Amino acid sequence: GALIVADRFCFGSFPGRQEIILSDTEDALTQVCRWYLQNTECPRQSAMHRVKYRNDHVAQLVHDFKADGAIYEQMKFCDYWAYERMVGSHVLREEYGYPVLSVDRPYAIGSSGQLRTRVQAFVESIEIKKIHKKQGGAK
């Protein structure tokens, strides 16, 4: 019952949609490489201004796509995403008020049943909050 409206993986639809404008000042490969290093969404760029930018960007995506919540997924053993997932899920929940599911996912798909169950429970919790809100109850 959920619809994924955006992803913000290092290699996902964001930042993959931006046009890279090239000039004649140097070779195209150098310009493309520089652009991806400077505009990456990957948490390996961990300067505090980049962390804040990524948190704000996720909140903006949730807002723009009118999403009911966000899922922070970390590939197991990626320390950069472990930090990003911990900070991002806290910031989105506490500072922006969005429901967040935080998932540590292994590379192998053997645990897809567990992941499916967690996502279904997350979606159901959002639906229950909507029903309570319509009935004038707690958020």
PDB file of C-alpha atoms in Angstrom:
ATOM      1  CA  GLY A   1       0.000   0.000   0.000  1.00  0.00           C
ATOM      2  CA  ALA A   2       2.987   2.335  -0.158  1.00  0.00           C
ATOM      3  CA  LEU A   3       4.236   4.364  -3.085  1.00  0.00           C
ATOM      4  CA  ILE A   4       7.916   5.266  -3.322  1.00  0.00           C
ATOM      5  CA  VAL A   5       8.083   8.799  -4.711  1.00  0.00           C
ATOM      6  CA  ALA A   6      11.812   9.561  -4.568  1.00  0.00           C
ATOM      7  CA  ASP A   7      15.132   8.091  -3.585  1.00  0.00           C
ATOM      8  CA  ARG A   8      18.253   9.831  -2.502  1.00  0.00           C
ATOM      9  CA  PHE A   9      20.877   7.142  -2.803  1.00  0.00           C
ATOM     10  CA  CYS A  10      24.386   8.041  -3.926  1.00  0.00           C
ATOM     11  CA  PHE A  11      23.432   6.517  -7.276  1.00  0.00           C
ATOM     12  CA  GLY A  12      19.668   7.095  -7.287  1.00  0.00           C
ATOM     13  CA  SER A  13      17.286   9.458  -9.003  1.00  0.00           C
ATOM     14  CA  PHE A  14      18.624  12.370  -6.967  1.00  0.00           C
ATOM     15  CA  PRO A  15      21.128  13.797  -7.890  1.00  0.00           C
ATOM     16  CA  GLY A  16      20.968  11.858 -11.152  1.00  0.00           C
ATOM     17  CA  ARG A  17      18.461  14.232 -12.755  1.00  0.00           C
ATOM     18  CA  GLN A  18      20.547  17.385 -12.833  1.00  0.00           C
ATOM     19  CA  GLU A  19      22.015  18.502 -16.112  1.00  0.00           C
ATOM     20  CA  ILE A  20      25.790  18.734 -16.135  1.00  0.00           C
ATOM     21  CA  ILE A  21      26.769  21.742 -18.214  1.00  0.00           C
ATOM     22  CA  LEU A  22      30.157  21.274 -19.847  1.00  0.00           C
ATOM     23  CA  SER A  23      32.551  23.921 -21.095  1.00  0.00           C
ATOM     24  CA  ASP A  24      35.447  23.908 -23.532  1.00  0.00           C
ATOM     25  CA  THR A  25      37.990  24.764 -20.832  1.00  0.00           C
ATOM     26  CA  GLU A  26      38.922  21.123 -20.050  1.00  0.00           C
ATOM     27  CA  ASP A  27      38.018  17.595 -21.085  1.00  0.00           C
ATOM     28  CA  ALA A  28      34.477  16.361 -20.472  1.00  0.00           C
ATOM     29  CA  LEU A  29      35.467  13.459 -18.208  1.00  0.00           C
ATOM     30  CA  THR A  30      37.254  15.777 -15.766  1.00  0.00           C
ATOM     31  CA  GLN A  31      34.247  18.094 -15.646  1.00  0.00           C
ATOM     32  CA  VAL A  32      31.789  15.247 -15.057  1.00  0.00           C
ATOM     33  CA  CYS A  33      33.984  13.719 -12.338  1.00  0.00           C
ATOM     34  CA  ARG A  34      34.355  17.075 -10.601  1.00  0.00           C
ATOM     35  CA  TRP A  35      30.605  17.673 -10.746  1.00  0.00           C
ATOM     36  CA  TYR A  36      29.828  14.303  -9.124  1.00  0.00           C
ATOM     37  CA  LEU A  37      32.439  14.825  -6.407  1.00  0.00           C
ATOM     38  CA  GLN A  38      31.105  18.285  -5.582  1.00  0.00           C
ATOM     39  CA  ASN A  39      27.399  17.463  -5.850  1.00  0.00           C
ATOM     40  CA  THR A  40      27.213  13.967  -4.452  1.00  0.00           C
ATOM     41  CA  GLU A  41      24.496  12.799  -2.106  1.00  0.00           C
ATOM     42  CA  CYS A  42      26.836  10.173  -0.672  1.00  0.00           C
ATOM     43  CA  PRO A  43      27.428  10.537   3.069  1.00  0.00           C
ATOM     44  CA  ARG A  44      31.175  10.099   2.598  1.00  0.00           C
ATOM     45  CA  GLN A  45      31.137  13.884   2.192  1.00  0.00           C
ATOM     46  CA  SER A  46      30.632  14.326   5.924  1.00  0.00           C
ATOM     47  CA  ALA A  47      31.417  17.998   6.485  1.00  0.00           C
ATOM     48  CA  MET A  48      28.683  19.413   8.717  1.00  0.00           C
ATOM     49  CA  HIS A  49      27.338  21.749   6.031  1.00  0.00           C
ATOM     50  CA  ARG A  50      26.891  18.713   3.720  1.00  0.00           C
ATOM     51  CA  VAL A  51      25.125  16.730   6.457  1.00  0.00           C
ATOM     52  CA  LYS A  52      22.745  19.640   7.065  1.00  0.00           C
ATOM     53  CA  TYR A  53      22.199  20.029   3.309  1.00  0.00           C
ATOM     54  CA  ARG A  54      21.308  16.334   2.951  1.00  0.00           C
ATOM     55  CA  ASN A  55      18.890  16.430   5.914  1.00  0.00           C
ATOM     56  CA  ASP A  56      17.217  19.548   4.534  1.00  0.00           C
ATOM     57  CA  HIS A  57      17.114  17.966   1.075  1.00  0.00           C
ATOM     58  CA  VAL A  58      15.335  14.841   2.347  1.00  0.00           C
ATOM     59  CA  ALA A  59      12.834  17.008   4.240  1.00  0.00           C
ATOM     60  CA  GLN A  60      12.268  19.036   1.061  1.00  0.00           C
ATOM     61  CA  LEU A  61      11.692  15.842  -0.967  1.00  0.00           C
ATOM     62  CA  VAL A  62       9.149  14.629   1.612  1.00  0.00           C
ATOM     63  CA  HIS A  63       7.416  18.014   1.418  1.00  0.00           C
ATOM     64  CA  ASP A  64       7.549  18.381  -2.383  1.00  0.00           C
ATOM     65  CA  PHE A  65       6.241  14.882  -3.059  1.00  0.00           C
ATOM     66  CA  LYS A  66       3.682  15.137  -0.234  1.00  0.00           C
ATOM     67  CA  ALA A  67       5.057  11.925   1.242  1.00  0.00           C
ATOM     68  CA  ASP A  68       3.640  10.645   4.501  1.00  0.00           C
ATOM     69  CA  GLY A  69       7.030   9.523   5.799  1.00  0.00           C
ATOM     70  CA  ALA A  70      10.589   8.596   4.969  1.00  0.00           C
ATOM     71  CA  ILE A  71      12.633   5.415   5.024  1.00  0.00           C
ATOM     72  CA  TYR A  72      16.327   5.678   5.791  1.00  0.00           C
ATOM     73  CA  GLU A  73      18.063   2.603   4.496  1.00  0.00           C
ATOM     74  CA  GLN A  74      21.656   1.746   5.167  1.00  0.00           C
ATOM     75  CA  MET A  75      23.508  -0.992   3.350  1.00  0.00           C
ATOM     76  CA  LYS A  76      25.106  -3.145   6.035  1.00  0.00           C
ATOM     77  CA  PHE A  77      28.755  -2.303   6.756  1.00  0.00           C
ATOM     78  CA  CYS A  78      28.604   1.109   5.057  1.00  0.00           C
ATOM     79  CA  ASP A  79      29.803   3.248   7.946  1.00  0.00           C
ATOM     80  CA  TYR A  80      29.034   6.482   6.114  1.00  0.00           C
ATOM     81  CA  TRP A  81      25.374   5.554   5.699  1.00  0.00           C
ATOM     82  CA  ALA A  82      25.247   4.255   9.300  1.00  0.00           C
ATOM     83  CA  TYR A  83      26.034   7.760  10.528  1.00  0.00           C
ATOM     84  CA  GLU A  84      23.715   9.362   7.963  1.00  0.00           C
ATOM     85  CA  ARG A  85      20.851   7.020   8.853  1.00  0.00           C
ATOM     86  CA  MET A  86      21.201   7.666  12.584  1.00  0.00           C
ATOM     87  CA  VAL A  87      21.426  11.455  12.263  1.00  0.00           C
ATOM     88  CA  GLY A  88      18.945  11.779   9.403  1.00  0.00           C
ATOM     89  CA  SER A  89      16.219   9.681  10.966  1.00  0.00           C
ATOM     90  CA  HIS A  90      16.525  11.643  14.226  1.00  0.00           C
ATOM     91  CA  VAL A  91      16.488  15.033  12.455  1.00  0.00           C
ATOM     92  CA  LEU A  92      13.523  14.184  10.217  1.00  0.00           C
ATOM     93  CA  ARG A  93      11.531  12.860  13.168  1.00  0.00           C
ATOM     94  CA  GLU A  94      12.433  15.430  15.825  1.00  0.00           C
ATOM     95  CA  GLU A  95      13.034  18.632  13.840  1.00  0.00           C
ATOM     96  CA  TYR A  96      10.652  18.180  10.897  1.00  0.00           C
ATOM     97  CA  GLY A  97       8.001  15.933  12.480  1.00  0.00           C
ATOM     98  CA  TYR A  98       7.992  13.281   9.753  1.00  0.00           C
ATOM     99  CA  PRO A  99       7.506   9.581  10.505  1.00  0.00           C
ATOM    100  CA  VAL A 100      10.735   7.699   9.761  1.00  0.00           C
ATOM    101  CA  LEU A 101      11.609   4.048   9.373  1.00  0.00           C
ATOM    102  CA  SER A 102      15.298   3.346   9.875  1.00  0.00           C
ATOM    103  CA  VAL A 103      16.528   0.138   8.225  1.00  0.00           C
ATOM    104  CA  ASP A 104      19.889  -1.624   8.292  1.00  0.00           C
ATOM    105  CA  ARG A 105      19.752  -3.870   5.230  1.00  0.00           C
ATOM    106  CA  PRO A 106      22.236  -6.603   4.325  1.00  0.00           C
ATOM    107  CA  TYR A 107      23.518  -6.965   0.764  1.00  0.00           C
ATOM    108  CA  ALA A 108      21.877 -10.370   0.347  1.00  0.00           C
ATOM    109  CA  ILE A 109      18.131 -10.481  -0.236  1.00  0.00           C
ATOM    110  CA  GLY A 110      17.633 -13.443   2.112  1.00  0.00           C
ATOM    111  CA  SER A 111      15.949 -11.257   4.718  1.00  0.00           C
ATOM    112  CA  SER A 112      13.470  -9.629   2.341  1.00  0.00           C
ATOM    113  CA  GLY A 113      10.559 -11.040   4.376  1.00  0.00           C
ATOM    114  CA  GLN A 114      11.732  -9.210   7.487  1.00  0.00           C
ATOM    115  CA  LEU A 115      12.165  -5.997   5.508  1.00  0.00           C
ATOM    116  CA  ARG A 116       8.693  -6.365   3.992  1.00  0.00           C
ATOM    117  CA  THR A 117       7.190  -6.843   7.459  1.00  0.00           C
ATOM    118  CA  ARG A 118       8.935  -3.747   8.833  1.00  0.00           C
ATOM    119  CA  VAL A 119       7.807  -1.597   5.904  1.00  0.00           C
ATOM    120  CA  GLN A 120       4.222  -2.883   6.181  1.00  0.00           C
ATOM    121  CA  ALA A 121       4.186  -2.072   9.910  1.00  0.00           C
ATOM    122  CA  PHE A 122       5.550   1.416   9.165  1.00  0.00           C
ATOM    123  CA  VAL A 123       2.856   2.048   6.543  1.00  0.00           C
ATOM    124  CA  GLU A 124       0.157   0.777   8.908  1.00  0.00           C
ATOM    125  CA  SER A 125       1.389   3.052  11.704  1.00  0.00           C
ATOM    126  CA  ILE A 126       1.141   6.051   9.367  1.00  0.00           C
ATOM    127  CA  GLU A 127      -2.380   5.018   8.336  1.00  0.00           C
ATOM    128  CA  ILE A 128      -3.444   4.634  11.976  1.00  0.00           C
ATOM    129  CA  LYS A 129      -2.099   8.107  12.819  1.00  0.00           C
ATOM    130  CA  LYS A 130      -4.083   9.549   9.891  1.00  0.00           C
ATOM    131  CA  ILE A 131      -7.278   7.882  11.120  1.00  0.00           C
ATOM    132  CA  HIS A 132      -6.725   9.174  14.667  1.00  0.00           C
ATOM    133  CA  LYS A 133      -6.054  12.648  13.355  1.00  0.00           C
ATOM    134  CA  LYS A 134      -9.288  12.635  11.294  1.00  0.00           C
ATOM    135  CA  GLN A 135     -11.220  11.530  14.368  1.00  0.00           C
ATOM    136  CA  GLY A 136      -9.730  14.378  16.378  1.00  0.00           C
ATOM    137  CA  GLY A 137      -7.576  12.099  18.489  1.00  0.00           C
ATOM    138  CA  ALA A 138      -3.854  11.999  19.167  1.00  0.00           C
ATOM    139  CA  LYS A 139      -1.399  12.457  16.357  1.00  0.00           C
TER     140      LYS A 139
END
